[in-house]
XYZ file of C-alpha atoms in Angstrom:
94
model
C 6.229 7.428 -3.342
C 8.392 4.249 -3.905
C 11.701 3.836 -2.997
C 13.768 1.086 -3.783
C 15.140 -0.938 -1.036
C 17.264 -4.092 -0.783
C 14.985 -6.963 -1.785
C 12.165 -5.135 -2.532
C 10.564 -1.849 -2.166
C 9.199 1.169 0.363
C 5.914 2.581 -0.678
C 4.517 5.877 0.930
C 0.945 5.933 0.683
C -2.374 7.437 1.886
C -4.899 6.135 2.765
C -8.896 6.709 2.770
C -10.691 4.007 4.750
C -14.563 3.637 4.200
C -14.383 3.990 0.380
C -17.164 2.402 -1.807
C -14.652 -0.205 -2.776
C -11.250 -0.352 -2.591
C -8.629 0.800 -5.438
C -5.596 2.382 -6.478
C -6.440 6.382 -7.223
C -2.660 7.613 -7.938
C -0.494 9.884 -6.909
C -1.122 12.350 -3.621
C 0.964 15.000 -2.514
C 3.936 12.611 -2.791
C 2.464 9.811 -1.716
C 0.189 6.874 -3.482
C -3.603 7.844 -2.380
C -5.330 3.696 -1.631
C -9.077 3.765 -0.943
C -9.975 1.038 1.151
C -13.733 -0.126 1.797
C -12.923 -1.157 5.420
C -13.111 1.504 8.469
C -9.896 2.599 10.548
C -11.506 0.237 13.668
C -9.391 -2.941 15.114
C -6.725 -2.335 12.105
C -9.152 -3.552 9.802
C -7.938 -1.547 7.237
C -4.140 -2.187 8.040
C -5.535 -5.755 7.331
C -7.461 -5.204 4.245
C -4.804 -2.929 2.813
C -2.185 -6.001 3.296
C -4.885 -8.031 1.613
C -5.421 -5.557 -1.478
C -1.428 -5.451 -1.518
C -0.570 -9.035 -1.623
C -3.354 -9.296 -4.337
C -2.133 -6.597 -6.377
C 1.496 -7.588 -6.222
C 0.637 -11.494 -6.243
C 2.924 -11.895 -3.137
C 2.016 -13.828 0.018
C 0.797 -11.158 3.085
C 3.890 -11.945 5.408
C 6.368 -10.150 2.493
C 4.561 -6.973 2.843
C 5.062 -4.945 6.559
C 3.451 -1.790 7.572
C 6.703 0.292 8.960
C 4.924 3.914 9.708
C 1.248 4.287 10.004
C -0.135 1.481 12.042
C -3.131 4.566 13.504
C -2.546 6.951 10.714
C -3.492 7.221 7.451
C -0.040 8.167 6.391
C 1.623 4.950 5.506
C 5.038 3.379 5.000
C 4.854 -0.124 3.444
C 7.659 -2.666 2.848
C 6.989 -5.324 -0.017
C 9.775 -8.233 -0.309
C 10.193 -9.550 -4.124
C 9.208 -6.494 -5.981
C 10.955 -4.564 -8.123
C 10.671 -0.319 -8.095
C 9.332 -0.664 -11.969
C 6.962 -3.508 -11.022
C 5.164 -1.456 -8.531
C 5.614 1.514 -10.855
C 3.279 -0.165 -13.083
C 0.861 -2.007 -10.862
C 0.254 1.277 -8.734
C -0.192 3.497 -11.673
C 2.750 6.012 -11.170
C 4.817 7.253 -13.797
């Protein structure tokens, strides 16, 4: 779910595009299950997921890189400047 990596961390997350709104729901069959208001079309959600990211982690978009996933709703996200307990608690994961 998060790994730490030098500089920052690895999340593996999920992802459910056309939500009601978008939030964190919690863990997911090892990964962190986002819902995300915007539809998989044009990587709108790739963008609004950076958005929601950079918002929840108060870090400018261009530290945070999607690695794995670009099409898919299996993720694997890169956020410079964070620490593994930071996310911990800002995604909700014990």
């Amino acid at each position: 779910m998060i790994e730490a990596i030098r500089g920052g961390v690895r999340l593996h997350l999920f992802i459910q595009p056309k939500a009601s709104r978008n939030e964190i729901v919690g863990p997911h069959n090892g990964e962190i299950k986002i819902k995300l208001s915007a539809p998989p079309v044009d990587g709108k959600a790739n963008e609004e997921l950076i958005d929601f990211l950079s918002e929840i982690f108060s870090v400018p978009k261009r530290q945070i890189t999607i690695l794995k996933g670009e099409t898919n709703r299996h993720k694997t996200v890169e956020i410079v400047n964070v620490s593994p307990e930071q996310a911990q608690k800002l995604l909700l994961v014990e």
